[in-house]
CSV table of C-alpha atoms in Angstrom, one decimal:
chain,number,residue,atom,x,y,z
A,100,UNK,CA,0.0,0.0,0.0
A,101,UNK,CA,1.5,3.4,-1.0
A,102,UNK,CA,1.6,6.2,1.4
A,103,UNK,CA,-0.5,9.3,0.6
A,104,UNK,CA,1.4,12.0,-1.2
A,105,UNK,CA,1.2,15.7,-0.5
A,106,UNK,CA,-1.0,16.1,-3.5
A,107,UNK,CA,-3.6,13.8,-2.0
A,108,UNK,CA,-4.2,16.3,0.9
A,109,UNK,CA,-3.9,19.5,-1.2
A,110,UNK,CA,-6.8,21.9,-1.4
A,111,UNK,CA,-6.8,21.4,-5.2
A,112,UNK,CA,-4.7,19.3,-7.5
A,113,UNK,CA,-2.8,20.9,-10.4
A,114,UNK,CA,-5.4,19.6,-12.8
A,115,UNK,CA,-8.2,21.1,-10.8
A,116,UNK,CA,-6.4,24.4,-10.6
A,117,UNK,CA,-6.0,24.4,-14.4
A,118,UNK,CA,-9.8,23.5,-14.7
A,119,UNK,CA,-10.7,26.5,-12.5
A,120,UNK,CA,-8.5,28.8,-14.5
A,121,UNK,CA,-10.0,27.7,-17.8
A,122,UNK,CA,-13.5,28.1,-16.3
A,123,UNK,CA,-12.8,31.5,-15.0
A,124,UNK,CA,-11.2,32.7,-18.3
A,125,UNK,CA,-14.2,31.3,-20.2
A,126,UNK,CA,-16.8,33.1,-18.0
A,127,UNK,CA,-14.9,36.4,-17.2
A,128,UNK,CA,-12.9,36.9,-20.5
A,129,UNK,CA,-13.9,34.8,-23.5
A,130,UNK,CA,-17.7,35.1,-23.2
A,131,UNK,CA,-17.7,38.9,-22.5
A,132,UNK,CA,-15.6,39.5,-25.5
A,133,UNK,CA,-17.4,37.1,-27.8
A,134,UNK,CA,-21.1,37.8,-27.0
A,135,UNK,CA,-23.3,41.0,-27.3
A,136,UNK,CA,-25.0,42.2,-24.2
A,137,UNK,CA,-28.2,40.3,-24.8
A,138,UNK,CA,-26.5,36.9,-25.2
A,139,UNK,CA,-24.2,37.8,-22.3
A,140,UNK,CA,-27.1,38.4,-20.0
A,141,UNK,CA,-28.6,35.1,-21.3
A,142,UNK,CA,-25.4,33.3,-20.3
A,143,UNK,CA,-25.6,35.1,-17.0
A,144,UNK,CA,-29.1,33.7,-16.4
A,145,UNK,CA,-27.7,30.2,-17.2
A,146,UNK,CA,-24.9,30.7,-14.6
A,147,UNK,CA,-27.4,31.4,-11.9
A,148,UNK,CA,-28.7,27.9,-12.3
A,149,UNK,CA,-25.1,26.6,-11.9
A,150,UNK,CA,-25.2,27.7,-8.2
A,151,UNK,CA,-28.0,25.0,-7.7
A,152,UNK,CA,-26.0,22.4,-9.6
A,153,UNK,CA,-23.0,23.0,-7.3
A,154,UNK,CA,-25.1,22.4,-4.3
A,155,UNK,CA,-26.5,19.3,-5.8
A,156,UNK,CA,-22.9,18.0,-6.3
A,157,UNK,CA,-22.4,18.2,-2.6
A,158,UNK,CA,-25.8,17.2,-1.5
A,159,UNK,CA,-26.5,14.4,-4.2
A,160,UNK,CA,-23.1,13.5,-5.6
A,161,UNK,CA,-21.1,13.4,-2.4
A,162,UNK,CA,-23.7,12.8,0.3
A,163,UNK,CA,-26.2,10.7,-1.7
A,164,UNK,CA,-29.2,13.0,-0.9
A,165,UNK,CA,-31.3,13.5,-4.0
A,166,UNK,CA,-33.4,16.6,-3.7
A,167,UNK,CA,-36.1,17.2,-6.3
A,168,UNK,CA,-37.1,20.6,-4.7
A,169,UNK,CA,-34.1,22.8,-5.1
A,170,UNK,CA,-36.3,25.3,-6.9
A,171,UNK,CA,-37.7,26.2,-3.6
A,172,UNK,CA,-34.5,27.6,-2.3
A,173,UNK,CA,-33.7,29.2,-5.6
A,174,UNK,CA,-37.1,30.9,-5.6
A,175,UNK,CA,-36.9,32.0,-1.9
A,176,UNK,CA,-33.6,33.7,-2.5
A,177,UNK,CA,-35.0,35.4,-5.6
A,178,UNK,CA,-38.2,36.5,-3.9
A,179,UNK,CA,-36.1,38.0,-1.0
A,180,UNK,CA,-34.1,40.3,-3.2
A,181,UNK,CA,-37.2,41.0,-5.4
A,182,UNK,CA,-39.1,42.2,-2.4
A,183,UNK,CA,-36.4,44.8,-1.7
A,184,UNK,CA,-36.3,45.9,-5.3
A,185,UNK,CA,-40.1,46.1,-5.5
A,186,UNK,CA,-40.3,48.3,-2.4
A,187,UNK,CA,-37.7,50.6,-3.8
A,188,UNK,CA,-39.7,50.8,-7.0
A,189,UNK,CA,-42.9,51.5,-5.1
A,190,UNK,CA,-42.0,54.8,-3.6
A,191,UNK,CA,-44.8,57.3,-2.9
A,192,UNK,CA,-43.8,59.3,-5.9
A,193,UNK,CA,-43.9,56.3,-8.2
A,194,UNK,CA,-47.2,55.0,-7.0
A,195,UNK,CA,-49.1,58.3,-6.4
A,196,UNK,CA,-51.8,57.2,-8.8
A,197,UNK,CA,-52.7,54.2,-6.7
A,198,UNK,CA,-55.5,54.2,-4.1
A,199,UNK,CA,-52.8,53.4,-1.5
A,200,UNK,CA,-49.5,55.0,-2.5
A,201,UNK,CA,-46.2,53.5,-1.2
A,202,UNK,CA,-47.1,49.9,-1.6
A,203,UNK,CA,-46.5,47.5,-4.5
A,204,UNK,CA,-49.0,47.7,-7.3
A,205,UNK,CA,-50.2,44.1,-7.1
A,206,UNK,CA,-51.2,44.8,-3.4
A,207,UNK,CA,-53.1,47.8,-4.5
A,208,UNK,CA,-54.9,45.8,-7.2
A,209,UNK,CA,-55.9,43.2,-4.5
A,210,UNK,CA,-57.3,45.8,-2.0
A,211,UNK,CA,-54.4,45.4,0.4
A,212,UNK,CA,-54.2,48.8,2.2
A,213,UNK,CA,-51.1,48.5,4.2
A,214,UNK,CA,-47.7,46.9,3.8
A,215,UNK,CA,-47.7,43.5,5.5
A,216,UNK,CA,-45.4,43.0,8.5
A,217,UNK,CA,-43.1,40.4,6.7
A,218,UNK,CA,-42.4,42.9,3.9
A,219,UNK,CA,-41.2,45.7,6.2
A,220,UNK,CA,-37.6,44.3,6.9
A,221,UNK,CA,-37.0,44.4,3.2
A,222,UNK,CA,-36.7,48.2,3.2
A,223,UNK,CA,-33.1,47.6,4.4
A,224,UNK,CA,-30.5,46.3,1.9
A,225,UNK,CA,-28.3,44.7,4.6
A,226,UNK,CA,-31.2,42.9,6.1
A,227,UNK,CA,-32.3,41.8,2.6
A,228,UNK,CA,-28.8,40.4,1.7
A,229,UNK,CA,-28.8,38.5,5.0
A,230,UNK,CA,-32.3,37.2,4.3
A,231,UNK,CA,-31.3,36.0,0.9
A,232,UNK,CA,-29.1,33.4,2.5
A,233,UNK,CA,-30.7,33.0,6.0
A,234,UNK,CA,-34.3,32.5,5.0
A,235,UNK,CA,-33.8,29.5,2.5
A,236,UNK,CA,-31.1,28.0,4.8
A,237,UNK,CA,-33.4,28.1,7.9
A,238,UNK,CA,-36.2,26.6,5.8
A,239,UNK,CA,-33.9,23.8,4.7
A,240,UNK,CA,-32.8,23.3,8.3
A,241,UNK,CA,-36.4,22.8,9.3
A,242,UNK,CA,-37.1,20.4,6.5
A,243,UNK,CA,-33.9,18.4,6.8
A,244,UNK,CA,-34.0,18.2,10.6
A,245,UNK,CA,-37.6,16.9,10.6
A,246,UNK,CA,-36.7,14.2,8.2
A,247,UNK,CA,-33.1,13.2,8.8
A,248,UNK,CA,-33.6,13.0,12.5
A,249,UNK,CA,-36.2,10.3,11.8
A,250,UNK,CA,-34.0,8.6,9.2
A,251,UNK,CA,-36.1,9.5,6.2
A,252,UNK,CA,-34.0,9.3,3.1
A,253,UNK,CA,-33.7,7.9,-0.3
A,254,UNK,CA,-36.7,7.9,-2.6
A,255,UNK,CA,-39.0,9.1,0.2
A,256,UNK,CA,-36.9,12.2,0.8
A,257,UNK,CA,-36.9,13.0,-2.9
A,258,UNK,CA,-40.7,12.7,-3.1
A,259,UNK,CA,-41.2,14.9,0.0
A,260,UNK,CA,-38.9,17.6,-1.4
A,261,UNK,CA,-40.9,17.5,-4.7
A,262,UNK,CA,-44.2,17.8,-2.7
A,263,UNK,CA,-42.8,20.8,-0.8
A,264,UNK,CA,-42.0,22.5,-4.2
A,265,UNK,CA,-45.6,22.0,-5.3
A,266,UNK,CA,-47.0,23.2,-2.1
A,267,UNK,CA,-44.9,26.4,-2.1
A,268,UNK,CA,-46.0,27.1,-5.7
A,269,UNK,CA,-49.6,26.8,-4.8
A,270,UNK,CA,-49.1,29.0,-1.8
A,271,UNK,CA,-47.4,31.7,-3.8
A,272,UNK,CA,-50.0,31.7,-6.5
A,273,UNK,CA,-52.8,31.6,-4.0
A,274,UNK,CA,-51.6,34.6,-1.9
A,275,UNK,CA,-51.7,37.0,-4.9
A,276,UNK,CA,-52.1,40.1,-2.7
A,277,UNK,CA,-48.9,39.4,-0.9
A,278,UNK,CA,-46.7,37.6,-3.5
A,279,UNK,CA,-47.8,38.9,-6.9
A,280,UNK,CA,-49.5,35.5,-7.6
A,281,UNK,CA,-48.8,33.7,-10.9
A,282,UNK,CA,-47.2,36.8,-12.4
A,283,UNK,CA,-44.6,37.0,-9.6
A,284,UNK,CA,-42.9,40.2,-8.7
A,285,UNK,CA,-42.2,42.3,-11.8
A,286,UNK,CA,-41.2,45.9,-12.8
A,287,UNK,CA,-38.0,45.9,-10.7
A,288,UNK,CA,-36.0,49.0,-11.5
A,289,UNK,CA,-33.2,50.0,-9.1
A,290,UNK,CA,-30.9,48.5,-6.5
A,291,UNK,CA,-30.1,51.1,-3.9
A,292,UNK,CA,-30.7,53.8,-6.4
A,293,UNK,CA,-28.6,52.0,-9.2
A,294,UNK,CA,-30.7,51.4,-12.3
A,295,UNK,CA,-30.3,47.6,-13.0
A,296,UNK,CA,-32.1,47.8,-16.4
A,297,UNK,CA,-29.3,49.4,-18.3
A,298,UNK,CA,-26.8,47.5,-20.5
A,299,UNK,CA,-23.9,48.6,-18.3
A,300,UNK,CA,-25.7,47.4,-15.2
A,301,UNK,CA,-26.4,44.0,-16.8
A,302,UNK,CA,-22.7,43.7,-17.7
A,303,UNK,CA,-21.6,44.5,-14.1
A,304,UNK,CA,-24.1,42.1,-12.7
A,305,UNK,CA,-22.8,39.4,-15.0
A,306,UNK,CA,-19.2,39.8,-13.7
A,307,UNK,CA,-20.6,39.9,-10.1
A,308,UNK,CA,-22.5,36.6,-10.9
A,309,UNK,CA,-19.3,35.0,-12.3
A,310,UNK,CA,-17.2,36.0,-9.3
A,311,UNK,CA,-19.8,34.6,-6.8
A,312,UNK,CA,-19.9,31.3,-8.8
A,313,UNK,CA,-16.1,31.0,-8.6
A,314,UNK,CA,-16.2,31.8,-4.9
A,315,UNK,CA,-18.9,29.1,-4.3
A,316,UNK,CA,-16.9,26.6,-6.4
A,317,UNK,CA,-13.9,27.2,-4.0
A,318,UNK,CA,-16.1,26.9,-1.0
A,319,UNK,CA,-17.5,23.6,-2.2
A,320,UNK,CA,-14.1,22.4,-3.0
A,321,UNK,CA,-13.0,23.2,0.6
A,322,UNK,CA,-15.8,21.0,1.9
A,323,UNK,CA,-15.1,18.3,-0.6
A,324,UNK,CA,-11.3,18.1,0.2
A,325,UNK,CA,-11.8,18.4,4.0
A,326,UNK,CA,-12.5,15.6,6.5
A,327,UNK,CA,-16.2,16.6,6.3
A,328,UNK,CA,-16.1,15.7,2.6
A,329,UNK,CA,-14.7,12.3,3.3
A,330,UNK,CA,-17.3,11.7,5.9
A,331,UNK,CA,-20.0,12.7,3.4
A,332,UNK,CA,-18.7,10.2,0.9
A,333,UNK,CA,-18.6,7.5,3.6
A,334,UNK,CA,-22.2,8.1,4.5
A,335,UNK,CA,-23.2,7.9,0.9
A,336,UNK,CA,-21.5,4.4,0.5
A,337,UNK,CA,-21.8,2.9,4.0
A,338,UNK,CA,-24.1,4.9,6.1
A,339,UNK,CA,-24.6,2.3,8.8
A,340,UNK,CA,-20.9,1.9,9.3
A,341,UNK,CA,-20.5,5.7,9.8
A,342,UNK,CA,-23.3,5.7,12.3
A,343,UNK,CA,-21.8,2.8,14.2
A,344,UNK,CA,-18.4,4.7,14.2
A,345,UNK,CA,-20.1,7.3,16.4
A,346,UNK,CA,-20.9,10.0,13.9
A,347,UNK,CA,-24.2,11.8,13.9
A,348,UNK,CA,-25.2,11.0,10.4
A,349,UNK,CA,-28.3,13.2,10.6
A,350,UNK,CA,-26.2,16.3,11.4
A,351,UNK,CA,-23.9,15.8,8.5
A,352,UNK,CA,-26.8,15.3,6.1
A,353,UNK,CA,-28.5,18.5,7.5
A,354,UNK,CA,-25.3,20.5,6.9
A,355,UNK,CA,-25.0,19.2,3.2
A,356,UNK,CA,-28.6,20.0,2.5
A,357,UNK,CA,-28.4,23.5,4.1
A,358,UNK,CA,-25.3,24.2,2.2
A,359,UNK,CA,-27.0,23.3,-1.1
A,360,UNK,CA,-29.9,25.4,-0.2
A,361,UNK,CA,-27.5,28.5,0.5
A,362,UNK,CA,-26.0,28.0,-2.9
A,363,UNK,CA,-29.3,27.8,-4.6
A,364,UNK,CA,-30.5,30.9,-2.8
A,365,UNK,CA,-27.5,33.0,-4.0
A,366,UNK,CA,-28.3,31.8,-7.6
A,367,UNK,CA,-31.9,32.9,-7.2
A,368,UNK,CA,-31.0,36.3,-6.0
A,369,UNK,CA,-28.6,36.8,-8.9
A,370,UNK,CA,-31.3,35.6,-11.3
A,371,UNK,CA,-33.7,38.2,-10.1
A,372,UNK,CA,-31.1,40.9,-10.5
A,373,UNK,CA,-30.1,39.9,-14.0
A,374,UNK,CA,-33.5,39.0,-15.4
A,375,UNK,CA,-35.5,41.6,-13.6
A,376,UNK,CA,-38.4,39.6,-12.1
A,377,UNK,CA,-39.2,36.4,-10.0
A,378,UNK,CA,-42.2,34.2,-10.3
A,379,UNK,CA,-43.4,31.0,-9.0
A,380,UNK,CA,-42.6,29.3,-12.4
A,381,UNK,CA,-39.0,29.0,-11.0
A,382,UNK,CA,-40.1,27.4,-7.7
A,383,UNK,CA,-42.1,24.3,-8.7
A,384,UNK,CA,-41.4,20.8,-9.6
A,385,UNK,CA,-40.4,21.2,-13.3
A,386,UNK,CA,-37.6,23.7,-12.7
A,387,UNK,CA,-36.4,21.6,-9.8
A,388,UNK,CA,-36.1,18.5,-11.9
A,389,UNK,CA,-34.4,20.5,-14.7
A,390,UNK,CA,-31.8,21.5,-12.1
A,391,UNK,CA,-31.1,17.8,-11.3
A,392,UNK,CA,-30.7,17.2,-15.1
A,393,UNK,CA,-28.0,20.0,-15.3
A,394,UNK,CA,-26.1,18.2,-12.6
A,395,UNK,CA,-26.5,14.8,-14.0
A,396,UNK,CA,-25.5,15.8,-17.6
A,397,UNK,CA,-22.4,17.6,-16.2
A,398,UNK,CA,-21.5,14.9,-13.7
A,399,UNK,CA,-22.8,14.7,-10.2
A,400,UNK,CA,-19.4,14.1,-8.8
A,401,UNK,CA,-17.7,17.1,-10.4
A,402,UNK,CA,-18.0,20.7,-9.5
A,403,UNK,CA,-16.7,22.0,-12.8
A,404,UNK,CA,-18.8,19.4,-14.7
A,405,UNK,CA,-21.9,20.7,-13.0
A,406,UNK,CA,-21.3,24.2,-14.3
A,407,UNK,CA,-20.5,23.0,-17.9
A,408,UNK,CA,-23.5,20.8,-17.8
A,409,UNK,CA,-25.7,23.7,-16.8
A,410,UNK,CA,-24.4,25.8,-19.7
A,411,UNK,CA,-24.7,23.0,-22.2
A,412,UNK,CA,-28.3,22.0,-21.3
A,413,UNK,CA,-29.5,25.6,-21.2
A,414,UNK,CA,-27.7,26.5,-24.4
A,415,UNK,CA,-29.3,23.4,-26.1
A,416,UNK,CA,-32.6,24.4,-24.7
A,417,UNK,CA,-32.4,27.9,-26.1
A,418,UNK,CA,-31.1,26.7,-29.4
A,419,UNK,CA,-33.7,24.0,-29.9
A,420,UNK,CA,-36.6,26.4,-28.9
A,421,UNK,CA,-35.4,29.0,-31.4
A,422,UNK,CA,-34.8,26.6,-34.3
A,423,UNK,CA,-37.5,24.0,-33.6
A,424,UNK,CA,-40.2,25.5,-31.3
A,425,UNK,CA,-42.4,22.4,-31.6
A,426,UNK,CA,-39.7,19.8,-31.1
A,427,UNK,CA,-37.2,21.4,-28.7
A,428,UNK,CA,-38.5,19.4,-25.7
A,429,UNK,CA,-37.9,16.1,-27.5
A,430,UNK,CA,-34.4,17.4,-28.4
A,431,UNK,CA,-33.6,18.4,-24.8
A,432,UNK,CA,-35.0,15.0,-23.6
A,433,UNK,CA,-32.8,13.1,-26.1
A,434,UNK,CA,-29.7,15.0,-25.1
A,435,UNK,CA,-30.3,14.1,-21.4
A,436,UNK,CA,-31.1,10.5,-22.1
A,437,UNK,CA,-28.2,10.0,-24.5
A,438,UNK,CA,-25.6,11.5,-22.1
A,439,UNK,CA,-26.8,9.6,-19.1
A,440,UNK,CA,-27.1,6.3,-20.9
A,441,UNK,CA,-23.9,6.5,-22.7
A,442,UNK,CA,-21.9,8.3,-20.0
A,443,UNK,CA,-23.5,7.7,-16.5
A,444,UNK,CA,-20.9,10.1,-15.0
A,445,UNK,CA,-21.8,12.9,-17.4
A,446,UNK,CA,-19.4,15.3,-19.1
A,447,UNK,CA,-16.9,14.9,-16.2
A,448,UNK,CA,-16.8,11.2,-16.8
A,449,UNK,CA,-16.0,11.7,-20.4
A,450,UNK,CA,-13.1,14.0,-19.4
A,451,UNK,CA,-11.8,11.6,-16.8
A,452,UNK,CA,-12.1,8.6,-19.0
A,453,UNK,CA,-10.8,9.8,-22.3
A,454,UNK,CA,-9.2,13.2,-22.1
A,455,UNK,CA,-7.3,13.4,-18.7
A,456,UNK,CA,-5.4,10.1,-19.3
A,457,UNK,CA,-4.0,11.5,-22.5
A,458,UNK,CA,-3.1,14.8,-20.9
A,459,UNK,CA,-1.4,13.2,-17.9
A,460,UNK,CA,0.6,10.7,-19.9
A,461,UNK,CA,4.2,11.8,-19.9
A,462,UNK,CA,6.5,9.7,-22.2
A,463,UNK,CA,10.0,9.2,-20.8
A,464,UNK,CA,12.5,9.0,-23.7
A,465,UNK,CA,15.5,6.7,-23.2
A,466,UNK,CA,18.9,8.5,-22.6
A,467,UNK,CA,21.3,8.2,-25.6
A,468,UNK,CA,23.3,5.0,-25.3
A,469,UNK,CA,21.1,3.4,-22.7
A,470,UNK,CA,20.0,-0.2,-23.5
A,471,UNK,CA,16.4,-0.6,-24.4
A,472,UNK,CA,14.9,-3.2,-22.0
A,473,UNK,CA,12.2,-5.6,-23.3
A,474,UNK,CA,8.6,-5.2,-22.0
A,475,UNK,CA,7.7,-7.3,-19.0
A,476,UNK,CA,6.3,-10.6,-20.0
A,477,UNK,CA,3.1,-12.0,-18.5
A,478,UNK,CA,3.6,-14.6,-15.8
A,479,UNK,CA,4.3,-18.0,-17.3
A,480,UNK,CA,4.8,-16.7,-20.9
A,481,UNK,CA,7.9,-18.2,-22.7
A,482,UNK,CA,10.5,-15.9,-23.9
A,483,UNK,CA,11.4,-16.0,-27.5
């Protein structure tokens, strides 16, 4: 048995550093130079989904917890920042034609005459930024503690998270006077007085989005390479053995699920800023399952693969819908089925199986004058 090398305990291997550099160059240099502002903003929207895929790599790939309700946390983060933006756009001057000036327009349309108590903290930008991460994470904590403490997992956990996504969607749509209903929260204009609708603002938000994504990749990499990451993998493979070793399996699962929720919430907030609205269509079952597809196509064991998978699937979705509006769903489904059947580990598996071995192979030429030794013969094979 060989002893572990220094590289085994390193934060990132040289190949991983190279992968991070390539991804950062692609996001922050190549795409901004190659695309116009409309397409760049579209890619920025794709990257917001990559936050969810990163969380699923930790939660599903390394911990074995398949969540079909990540759209819940994506939507909660998006709604938190949307509430601040909507309040800023609903000043008395901007809403003086309403019967009740100073409240969002959809509240006025639904005969709500005063701002609800749970909206009032979102007048403050610092509290809003805190709520973007805290509210979805606390919600994930309640859900995960209620289930993991009772050893609910596997298929049952996936179904319950799916049910929660459906329930929250129905709740948002039903409470139209407080949430904007099926239309969501729209007509978002400024962030602390800064107009987010201009091309310059969209460009700045794209780079902020890319920087946050890289920061989340580094945070996820830290968890992955730490002792905590090794425990998560051990739980995925042999949960009972980890439990018998004295570890609190439920606590580790709760942490992984809450971390994935926090990543998804950041992505939801950036989605709202870049796209300019948030609606229940991003909270329900369908978007949550799509987010799992992004991770599966990219590779559920690879942080970088999850990002590339998100970009590939969304690019294919946009391309198919533009070129074949009646067939794009079939094309998207064929892409997913083909990749998963042919390469169960996704794009990352293709890289590890076919590309990485060729890059890491280093031929050692023989020194001049050195004898050329014959290749080792199989055991028992006669020499010629």
